[in-house]
XYZ file of C-alpha atoms in Angstrom:
572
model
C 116.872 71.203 88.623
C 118.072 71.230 92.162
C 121.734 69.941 92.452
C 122.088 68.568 95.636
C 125.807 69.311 96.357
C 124.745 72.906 96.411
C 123.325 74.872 99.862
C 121.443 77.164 98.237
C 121.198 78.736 101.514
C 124.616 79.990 100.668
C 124.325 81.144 97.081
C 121.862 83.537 98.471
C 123.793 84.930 100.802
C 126.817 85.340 97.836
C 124.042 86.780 95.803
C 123.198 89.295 98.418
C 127.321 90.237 99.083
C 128.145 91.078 95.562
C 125.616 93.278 95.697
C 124.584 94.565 99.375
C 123.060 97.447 98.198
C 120.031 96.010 96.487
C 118.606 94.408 99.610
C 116.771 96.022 102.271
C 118.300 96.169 105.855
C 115.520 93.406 106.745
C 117.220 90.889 104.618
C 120.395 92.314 105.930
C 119.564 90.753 109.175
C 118.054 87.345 108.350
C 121.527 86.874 106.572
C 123.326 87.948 109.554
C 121.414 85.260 111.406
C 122.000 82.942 108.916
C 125.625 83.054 109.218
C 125.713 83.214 112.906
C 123.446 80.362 113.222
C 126.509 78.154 111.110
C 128.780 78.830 114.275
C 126.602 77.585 116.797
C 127.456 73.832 117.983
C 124.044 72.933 119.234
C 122.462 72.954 115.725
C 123.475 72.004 112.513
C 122.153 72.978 108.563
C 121.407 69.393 106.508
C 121.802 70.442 103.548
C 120.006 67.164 101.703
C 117.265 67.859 103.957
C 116.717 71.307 102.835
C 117.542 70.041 99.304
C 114.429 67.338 99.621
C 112.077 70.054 99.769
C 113.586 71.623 97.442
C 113.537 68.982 94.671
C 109.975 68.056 95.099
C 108.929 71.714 94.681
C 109.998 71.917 91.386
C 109.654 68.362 90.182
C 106.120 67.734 91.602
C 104.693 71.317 91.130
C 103.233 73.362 88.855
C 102.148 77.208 88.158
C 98.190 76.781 88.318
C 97.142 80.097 86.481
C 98.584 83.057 85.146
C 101.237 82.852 81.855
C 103.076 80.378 83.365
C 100.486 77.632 84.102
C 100.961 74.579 83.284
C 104.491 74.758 83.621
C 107.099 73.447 86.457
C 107.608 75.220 89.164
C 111.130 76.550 89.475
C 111.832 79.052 92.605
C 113.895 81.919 92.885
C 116.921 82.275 94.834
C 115.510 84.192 97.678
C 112.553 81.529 98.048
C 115.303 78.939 98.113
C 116.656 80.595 100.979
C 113.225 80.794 102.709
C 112.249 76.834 102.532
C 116.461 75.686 102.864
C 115.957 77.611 106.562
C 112.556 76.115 107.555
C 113.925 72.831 106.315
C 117.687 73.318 106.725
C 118.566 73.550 110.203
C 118.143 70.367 112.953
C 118.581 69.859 116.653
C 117.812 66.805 118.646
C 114.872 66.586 120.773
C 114.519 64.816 123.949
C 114.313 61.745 122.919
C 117.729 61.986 120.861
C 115.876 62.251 117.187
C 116.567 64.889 114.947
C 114.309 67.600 114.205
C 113.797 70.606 112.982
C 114.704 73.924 114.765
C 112.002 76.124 113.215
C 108.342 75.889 114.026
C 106.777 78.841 112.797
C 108.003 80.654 109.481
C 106.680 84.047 108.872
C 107.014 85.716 105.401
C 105.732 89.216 104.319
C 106.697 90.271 101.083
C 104.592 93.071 98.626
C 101.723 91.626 96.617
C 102.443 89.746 93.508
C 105.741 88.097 94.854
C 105.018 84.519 95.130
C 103.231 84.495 98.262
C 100.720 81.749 97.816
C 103.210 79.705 96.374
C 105.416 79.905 99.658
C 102.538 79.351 101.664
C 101.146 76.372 99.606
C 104.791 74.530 98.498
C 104.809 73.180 102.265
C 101.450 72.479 102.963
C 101.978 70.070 100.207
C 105.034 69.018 100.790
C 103.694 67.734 103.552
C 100.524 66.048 102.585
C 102.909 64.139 99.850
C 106.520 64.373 100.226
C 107.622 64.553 103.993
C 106.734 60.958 104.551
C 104.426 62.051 107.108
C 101.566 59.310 108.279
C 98.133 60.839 109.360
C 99.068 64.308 108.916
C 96.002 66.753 109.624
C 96.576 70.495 107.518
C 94.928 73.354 108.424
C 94.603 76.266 105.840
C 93.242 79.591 108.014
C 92.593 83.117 106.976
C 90.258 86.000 107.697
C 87.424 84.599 105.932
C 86.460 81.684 104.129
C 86.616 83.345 100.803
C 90.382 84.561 102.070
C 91.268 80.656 102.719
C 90.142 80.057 99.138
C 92.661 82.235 97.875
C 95.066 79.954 99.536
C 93.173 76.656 98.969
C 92.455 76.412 95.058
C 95.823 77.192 93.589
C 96.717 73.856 95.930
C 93.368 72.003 94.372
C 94.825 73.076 91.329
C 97.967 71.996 91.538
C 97.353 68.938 93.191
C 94.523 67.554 90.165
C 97.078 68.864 87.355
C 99.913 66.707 88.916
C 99.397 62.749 87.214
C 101.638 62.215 90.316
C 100.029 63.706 93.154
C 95.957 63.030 91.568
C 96.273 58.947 92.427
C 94.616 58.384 95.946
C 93.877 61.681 96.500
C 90.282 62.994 96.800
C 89.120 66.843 96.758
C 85.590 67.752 98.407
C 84.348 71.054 97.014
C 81.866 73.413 97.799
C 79.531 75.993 96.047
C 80.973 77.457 92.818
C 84.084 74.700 92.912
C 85.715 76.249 96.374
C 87.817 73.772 98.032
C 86.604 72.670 101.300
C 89.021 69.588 101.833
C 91.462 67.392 100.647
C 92.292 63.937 101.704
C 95.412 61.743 100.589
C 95.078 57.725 101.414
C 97.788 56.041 101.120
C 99.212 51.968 102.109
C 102.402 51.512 103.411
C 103.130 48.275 105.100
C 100.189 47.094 104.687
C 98.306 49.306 106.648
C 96.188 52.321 105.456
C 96.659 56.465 106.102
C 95.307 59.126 105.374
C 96.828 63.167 104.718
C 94.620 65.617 105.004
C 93.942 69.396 104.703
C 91.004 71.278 105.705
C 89.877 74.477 104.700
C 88.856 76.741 107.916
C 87.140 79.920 108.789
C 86.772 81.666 111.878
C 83.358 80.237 112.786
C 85.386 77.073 114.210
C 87.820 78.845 116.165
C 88.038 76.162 118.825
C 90.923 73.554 119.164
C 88.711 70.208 120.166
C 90.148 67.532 118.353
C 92.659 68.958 116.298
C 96.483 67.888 116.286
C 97.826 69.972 113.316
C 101.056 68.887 111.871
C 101.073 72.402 109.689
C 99.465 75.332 109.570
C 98.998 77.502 106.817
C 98.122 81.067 107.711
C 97.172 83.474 104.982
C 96.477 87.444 105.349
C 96.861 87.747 108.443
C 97.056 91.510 107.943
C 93.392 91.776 107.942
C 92.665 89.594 111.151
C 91.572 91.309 114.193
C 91.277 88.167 116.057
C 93.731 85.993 117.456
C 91.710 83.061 118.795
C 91.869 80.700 115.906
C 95.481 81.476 115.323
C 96.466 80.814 119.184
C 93.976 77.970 119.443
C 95.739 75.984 116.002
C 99.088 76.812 117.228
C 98.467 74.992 121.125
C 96.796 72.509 119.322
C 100.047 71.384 118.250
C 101.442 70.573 121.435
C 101.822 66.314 120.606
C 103.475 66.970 117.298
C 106.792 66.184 116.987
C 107.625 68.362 114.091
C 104.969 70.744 113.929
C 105.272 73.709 111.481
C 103.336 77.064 110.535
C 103.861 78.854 107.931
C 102.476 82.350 108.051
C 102.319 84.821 104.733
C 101.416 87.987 104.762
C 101.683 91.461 103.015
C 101.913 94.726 105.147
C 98.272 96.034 106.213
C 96.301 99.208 107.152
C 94.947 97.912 110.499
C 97.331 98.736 113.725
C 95.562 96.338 115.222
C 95.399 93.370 113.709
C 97.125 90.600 114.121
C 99.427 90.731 111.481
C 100.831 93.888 112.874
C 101.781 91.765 116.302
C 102.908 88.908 114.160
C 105.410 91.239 112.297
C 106.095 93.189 115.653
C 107.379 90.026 117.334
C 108.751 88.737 113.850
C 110.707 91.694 113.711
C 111.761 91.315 116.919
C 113.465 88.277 117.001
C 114.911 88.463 113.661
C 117.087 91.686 115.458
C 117.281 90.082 118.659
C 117.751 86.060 117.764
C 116.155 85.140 120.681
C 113.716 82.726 119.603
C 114.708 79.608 117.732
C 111.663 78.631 116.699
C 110.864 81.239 114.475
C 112.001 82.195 111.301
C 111.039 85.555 109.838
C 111.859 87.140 106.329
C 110.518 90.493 105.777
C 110.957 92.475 101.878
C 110.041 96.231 103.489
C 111.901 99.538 102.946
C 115.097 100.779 105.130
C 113.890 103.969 107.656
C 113.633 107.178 106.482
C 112.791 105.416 103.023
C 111.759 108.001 99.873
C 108.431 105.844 98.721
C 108.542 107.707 95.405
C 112.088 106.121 94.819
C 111.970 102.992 92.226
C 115.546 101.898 93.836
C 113.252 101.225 96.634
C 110.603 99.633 94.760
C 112.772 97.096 93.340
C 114.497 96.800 96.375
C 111.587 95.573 98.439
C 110.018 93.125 95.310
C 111.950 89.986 95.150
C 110.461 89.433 92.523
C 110.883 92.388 89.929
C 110.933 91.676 86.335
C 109.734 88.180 86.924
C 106.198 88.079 88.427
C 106.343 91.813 89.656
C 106.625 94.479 86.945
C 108.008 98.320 86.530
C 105.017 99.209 84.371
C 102.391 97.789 87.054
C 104.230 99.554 89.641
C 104.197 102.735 87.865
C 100.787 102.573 87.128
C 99.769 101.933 90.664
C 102.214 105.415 91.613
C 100.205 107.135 89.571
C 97.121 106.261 91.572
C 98.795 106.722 94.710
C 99.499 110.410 94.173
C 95.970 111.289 93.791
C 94.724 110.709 97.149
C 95.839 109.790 101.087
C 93.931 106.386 100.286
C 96.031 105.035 97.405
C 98.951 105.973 98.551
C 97.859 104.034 101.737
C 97.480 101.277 99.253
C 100.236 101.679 97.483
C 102.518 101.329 100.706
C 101.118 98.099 102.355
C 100.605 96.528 98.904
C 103.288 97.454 96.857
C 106.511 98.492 99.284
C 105.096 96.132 102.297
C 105.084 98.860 104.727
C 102.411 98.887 107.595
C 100.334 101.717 107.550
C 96.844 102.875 109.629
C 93.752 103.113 107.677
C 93.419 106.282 105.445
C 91.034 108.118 107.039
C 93.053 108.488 110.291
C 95.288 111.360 111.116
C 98.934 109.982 111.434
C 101.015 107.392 109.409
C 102.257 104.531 111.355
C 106.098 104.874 109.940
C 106.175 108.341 111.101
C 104.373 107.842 115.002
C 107.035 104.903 115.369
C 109.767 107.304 115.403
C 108.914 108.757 118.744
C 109.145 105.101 120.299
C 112.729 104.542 122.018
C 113.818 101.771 124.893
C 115.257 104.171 127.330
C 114.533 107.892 128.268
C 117.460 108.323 130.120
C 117.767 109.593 133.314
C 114.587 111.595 134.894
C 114.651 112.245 138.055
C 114.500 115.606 139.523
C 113.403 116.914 135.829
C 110.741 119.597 135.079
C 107.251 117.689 134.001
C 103.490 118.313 133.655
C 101.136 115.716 133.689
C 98.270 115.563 131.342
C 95.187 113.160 132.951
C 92.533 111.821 131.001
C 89.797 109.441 132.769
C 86.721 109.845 130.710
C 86.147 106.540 130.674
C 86.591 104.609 133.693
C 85.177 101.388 132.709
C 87.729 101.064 130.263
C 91.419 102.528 129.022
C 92.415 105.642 131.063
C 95.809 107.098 130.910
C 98.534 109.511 132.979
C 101.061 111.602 130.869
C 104.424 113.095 132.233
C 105.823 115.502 129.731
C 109.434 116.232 129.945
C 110.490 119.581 128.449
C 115.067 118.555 128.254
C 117.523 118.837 125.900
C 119.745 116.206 123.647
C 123.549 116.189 124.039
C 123.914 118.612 121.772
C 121.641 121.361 123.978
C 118.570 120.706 121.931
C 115.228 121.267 123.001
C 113.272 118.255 122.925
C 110.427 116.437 124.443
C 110.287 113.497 126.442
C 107.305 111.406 128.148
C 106.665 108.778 130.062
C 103.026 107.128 129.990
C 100.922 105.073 132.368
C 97.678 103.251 131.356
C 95.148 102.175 133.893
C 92.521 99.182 132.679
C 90.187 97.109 134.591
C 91.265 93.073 134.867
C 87.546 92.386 134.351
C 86.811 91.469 130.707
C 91.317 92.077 130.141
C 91.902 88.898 127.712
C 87.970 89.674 125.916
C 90.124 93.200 125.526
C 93.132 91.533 124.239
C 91.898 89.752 121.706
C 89.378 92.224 120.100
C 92.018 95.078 120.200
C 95.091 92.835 119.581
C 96.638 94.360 122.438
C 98.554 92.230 124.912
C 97.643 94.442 128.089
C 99.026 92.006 130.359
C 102.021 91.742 128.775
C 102.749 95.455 128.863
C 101.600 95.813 132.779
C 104.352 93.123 133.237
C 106.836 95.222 131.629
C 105.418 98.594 133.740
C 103.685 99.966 130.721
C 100.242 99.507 132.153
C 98.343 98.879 135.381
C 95.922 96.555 135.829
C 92.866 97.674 138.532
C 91.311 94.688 140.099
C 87.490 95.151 139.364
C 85.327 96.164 136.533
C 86.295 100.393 136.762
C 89.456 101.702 136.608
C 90.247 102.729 140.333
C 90.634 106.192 141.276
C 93.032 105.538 144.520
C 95.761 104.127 141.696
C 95.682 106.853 139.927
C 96.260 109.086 142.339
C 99.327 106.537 143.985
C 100.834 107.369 140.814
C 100.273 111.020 140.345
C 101.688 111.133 143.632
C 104.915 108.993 142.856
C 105.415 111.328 140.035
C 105.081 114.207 142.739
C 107.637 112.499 144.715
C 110.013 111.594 141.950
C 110.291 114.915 139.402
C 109.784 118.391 139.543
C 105.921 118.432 138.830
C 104.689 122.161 138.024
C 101.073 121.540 136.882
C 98.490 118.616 136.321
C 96.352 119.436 133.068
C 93.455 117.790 133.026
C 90.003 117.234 131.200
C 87.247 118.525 132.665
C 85.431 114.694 133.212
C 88.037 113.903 135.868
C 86.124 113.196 138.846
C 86.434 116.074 140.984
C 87.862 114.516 144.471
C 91.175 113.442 142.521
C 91.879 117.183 141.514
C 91.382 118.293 145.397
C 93.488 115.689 146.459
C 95.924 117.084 143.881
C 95.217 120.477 144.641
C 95.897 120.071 148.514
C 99.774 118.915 147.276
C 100.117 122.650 146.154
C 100.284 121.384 142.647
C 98.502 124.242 140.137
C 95.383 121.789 138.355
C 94.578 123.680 135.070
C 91.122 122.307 132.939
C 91.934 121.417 129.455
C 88.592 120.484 127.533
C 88.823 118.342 124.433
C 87.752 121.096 121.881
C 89.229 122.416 118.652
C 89.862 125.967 119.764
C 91.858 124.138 122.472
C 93.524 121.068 120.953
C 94.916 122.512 117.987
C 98.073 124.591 119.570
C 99.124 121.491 120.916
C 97.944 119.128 118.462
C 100.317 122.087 115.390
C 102.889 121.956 118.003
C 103.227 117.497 118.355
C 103.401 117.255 114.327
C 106.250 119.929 114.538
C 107.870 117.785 117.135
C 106.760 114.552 115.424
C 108.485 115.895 112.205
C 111.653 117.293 113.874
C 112.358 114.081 115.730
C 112.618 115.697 119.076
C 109.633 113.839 120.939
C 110.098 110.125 122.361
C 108.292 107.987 124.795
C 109.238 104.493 126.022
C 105.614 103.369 126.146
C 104.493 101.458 123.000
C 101.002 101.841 123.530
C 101.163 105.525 122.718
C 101.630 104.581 119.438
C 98.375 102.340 119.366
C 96.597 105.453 120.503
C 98.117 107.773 118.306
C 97.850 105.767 115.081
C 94.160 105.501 115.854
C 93.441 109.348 116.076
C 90.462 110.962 113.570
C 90.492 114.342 113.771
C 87.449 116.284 114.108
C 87.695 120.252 112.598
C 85.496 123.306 113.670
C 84.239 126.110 111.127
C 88.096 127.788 111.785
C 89.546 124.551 110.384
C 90.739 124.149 114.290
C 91.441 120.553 114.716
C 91.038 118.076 117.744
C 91.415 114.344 117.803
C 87.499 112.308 118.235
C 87.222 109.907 121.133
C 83.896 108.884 119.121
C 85.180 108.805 115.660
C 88.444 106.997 115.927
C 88.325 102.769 115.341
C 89.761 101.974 118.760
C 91.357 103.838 121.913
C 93.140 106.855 121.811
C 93.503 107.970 125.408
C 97.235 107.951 125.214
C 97.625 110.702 122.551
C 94.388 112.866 123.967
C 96.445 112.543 127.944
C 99.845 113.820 125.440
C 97.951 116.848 123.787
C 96.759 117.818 127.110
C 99.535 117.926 129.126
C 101.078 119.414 126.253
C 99.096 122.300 126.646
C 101.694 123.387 128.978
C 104.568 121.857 127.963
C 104.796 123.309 124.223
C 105.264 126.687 125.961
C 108.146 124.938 128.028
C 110.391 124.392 124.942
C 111.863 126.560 122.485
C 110.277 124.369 119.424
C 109.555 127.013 116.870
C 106.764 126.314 113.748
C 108.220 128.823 111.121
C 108.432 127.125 107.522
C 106.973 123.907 109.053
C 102.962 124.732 107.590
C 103.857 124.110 103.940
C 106.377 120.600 105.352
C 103.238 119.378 107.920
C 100.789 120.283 104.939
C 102.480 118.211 102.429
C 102.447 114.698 104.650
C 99.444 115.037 106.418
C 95.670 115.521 105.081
């Protein structure tokens, strides 16, 4: 029973420093917010607010299935923490009324943990308990049989309650799915109604919705963001609005889940965004996935919904092949990882990403070119063969991306790739038109000319020929590099040494959407190069790398001796 003289917003964070080291740094940091949010002046925690939601979570709800049904649901410290945030912490709005600071809650923890339960306590809550008149619920995921994994356990819970059942009507499809629910209620003589409708992505659009809350579900297998941007504006007249988004880790870089948890994680280090309130179970870097310290570290919920034995079990799998270990990571340790099939590992291409190269000017460079496609993503690679403050060789490299504006936010959305975004922060550039333009390209090759030591432009052999004469007429040596095996695979041995070694970085994030995208294609040698044609989405980036890298790995003392056996072990 919830004892409302107790923040239990505060006997989590005693739980967590008695014993540090059984949370992950992720938790680390939500605390750290936490505490630093108690200092501010322009918000405040109300406790009995936080405590409301609270108490009618375990008085009015019940477990639906499994070997607790039936009986009351009572949360766990860490989900007490989750809801006393969301519910916890109040500012005043314009209009001098107090309200709540976050608006979107976003919650990825391993399967098995409790998920639905966080993601369906509110959306009742507020059909029943907030007080709330007229309040319109949206329940959205992938698919419609994805919202129903969402949507029953609330049916459920909802016609076992003798409390919640009176004036309260559930309309159900084929084979008992739940399609809506509506609450009617008097109060002052005059009528209202609650109510929460199931939705799939066939009814994308925002006409005549006003969601108070939003229930997103999986959203580590959406690809497209127009139903979750379209619900989310839709709530622009609310006064209170709230979404709750729960998720595990997924094998799709480029879904939206992946950009939810990139932002998410984000602002969670950063604490620039009020509104949003982010608690991610995933392992610290450089994490030993075969370590149960780490298992139990990153499940909340071990030894009461999540077990050892089912964990173990699922190891087992996970050691016989690249696509259940790939299972085992997103589901079971909540770690983001690319489908199975492709080349690289997500965790491991992240490494290379950094905020600042340092200084470059004057530096020795090549530039690798790829423009194969000029109706689409096209890239420019500067390879920097330096050396770290201790005088080791390493590799550095800048990126530029050209795209055409025409068809850029149909782009964004299918790809989950905010290109306009990144040309704002000098990542990409965006050519007026329908083709990527040939004159920008060359301004930049030239402002690289101007600005470092260039030595040679690599390029592949589709590269319309007047850019390589202009090129050539600079004095700059242009060297073909076609796509093949027998030519990719020096340089392609030669990045996983790097890769491995941590001594390759970029400051351009969209290398890593490239990269993590890469199938490899092998010739009768067992020579490998990456597939334009094979690979789920765009992978100019890494190809533009590999060949300017051509050159470069000959630039830098990065030797390969006892790495076959290392690179053979992690990759297939």
């Amino acid at each position: 029973m919830i004892d409302f003289n107790v923040n239990y917003a505060d006997e989590f964070v005693k739980e967590y420093e008695a014993t540090p080291h059984k949370y992950p740094d992720s938790i680390k940091i939500v605390i750290k917010r936490y505490k630093k949010w108690k200092k501010r002046k322009d918000i405040w925690f109300d406790n009995d607010k936080a405590n409301d939601m609270l108490y009618f979570t375990e008085t009015f709800l019940k477990h639906a299935k499994g070997k607790w049904a039936g009986q009351p649901l009572i949360l766990e410290s860490w989900q007490k923490f989750f809801f006393a945030n969301i519910y916890g912490w109040q500012k005043y709005n314009a209009d001098g009324k107090a309200v709540r600071v976050i608006r979107t809650a976003y919650l990825q923890v391993p399967k098995k943990n409790g998920k639905t339960i966080m993601g369906g306590s509110p959306v009742i809550y507020g059909m029943y308990g907030e007080g709330v008149k007229g309040a319109d619920i949206y329940i959205s995921a992938n698919t419609f049989e994805q919202c129903q994994n969402a949507a029953i356990p609330i049916g459920l819970t909802i016609e076992n309650s003798p409390d919640l059942r009176p004036g309260t009507r559930i309309y159900k499809g084929k084979e008992d799915t739940i399609r809506s629910v509506k609450y009617t209620f008097v109060e002052d003589g005059i009528k209202y109604a609650n109510t929460l409708k199931v939705l799939t992505k066939d009814n994308a659009g925002n006409e005549g919705k006003n969601p108070y809350i939003n229930y997103f579900d999986e959203v580590h297998a959406q690809m497209d963001r127009e139903q979750f941007d379209n619900l989310r504006s839709a709530q622009i007249a609310q006064e209170e609005p709230l979404n709750i988004i729960t998720s595990t880790a997924g094998k799709q870089t480029g879904s939206l889940g992946s950009q939810i948890y990139a932002y998410g994680k984000d602002v969670a280090k950063k604490d620039d965004d009020d509104s949003w309130f982010v608690m991610i179970y995933e392992p610290n870097k450089k994490y030993d996935w075969e370590d149960r310290k780490v298992w139990e570290m990153v499940n909340p919920n071990i030894g009461v919904s999540v077990n050892m034995e089912f964990l173990e079990n699922a190891f087992l799998e996970a050691k016989k092949n690249s696509f259940n270990r790939a299972e085992f990571l997103s589901k079971h340790l909540d770690v983001f990882v690319n489908y199975a099939e492709t080349y690289f590992e997500l965790d491991q291409l992240e490494k290379v990403l950094v905020e600042d190269l340092g200084e470059l000017e004057g530096l020795t460079c090549v530039v690798g070119v790829d423009l194969s496609r000029r109706t689409d993503l096209t890239c420019v690679d500067i390879n920097f063969p330096t050396f770290d403050d201790e005088g080791n060789p390493i590799l550095k490299f800048k990126q530029m991306y050209f795209i055409p504006e025409f068809g850029i936010e149909e782009k964004e959305q299918q790809r989950n790739v905010p290109y306009r975004e990144l040309a704002r922060n000098g990542f990409v550039t965006l050519c007026p038109g329908k083709t990527v333009d040939e004159d920008m390209v060359d301004e930049y090759v030239q402002q690289v000319f101007e600005t470092y030591d260039l030595r040679q432009i690599n390029y592949d052999p589709a590269l319309a020929e007047k850019l390589v004469e202009r090129w050539e007429m600079l004095g700059i040596e242009c060297v073909e590099v076609p796509q093949y095996p027998t030519v990719m695979n020096e340089p392609f041995d030669d990045f996983e040494v790097l890769l491995l070694q941590e001594k390759v970085f970029t400051d351009n994030p969209l290398f890593v959407f490239c990269a993590s995208n890469a199938k490899i294609i092998t010739n009768i040698n067992n020579l490998k190069a990456p597939s334009k044609r094979k690979s789920p989405e765009h992978i100019d980036g890494f190809v533009a790398f590999l060949i300017a890298h051509k050159e470069t790995l000959n630039m830098i003392d990065a030797s390969a001796e006892g790495m076959d056996e290392l690179i053979g072990s992690i990759y297939r």
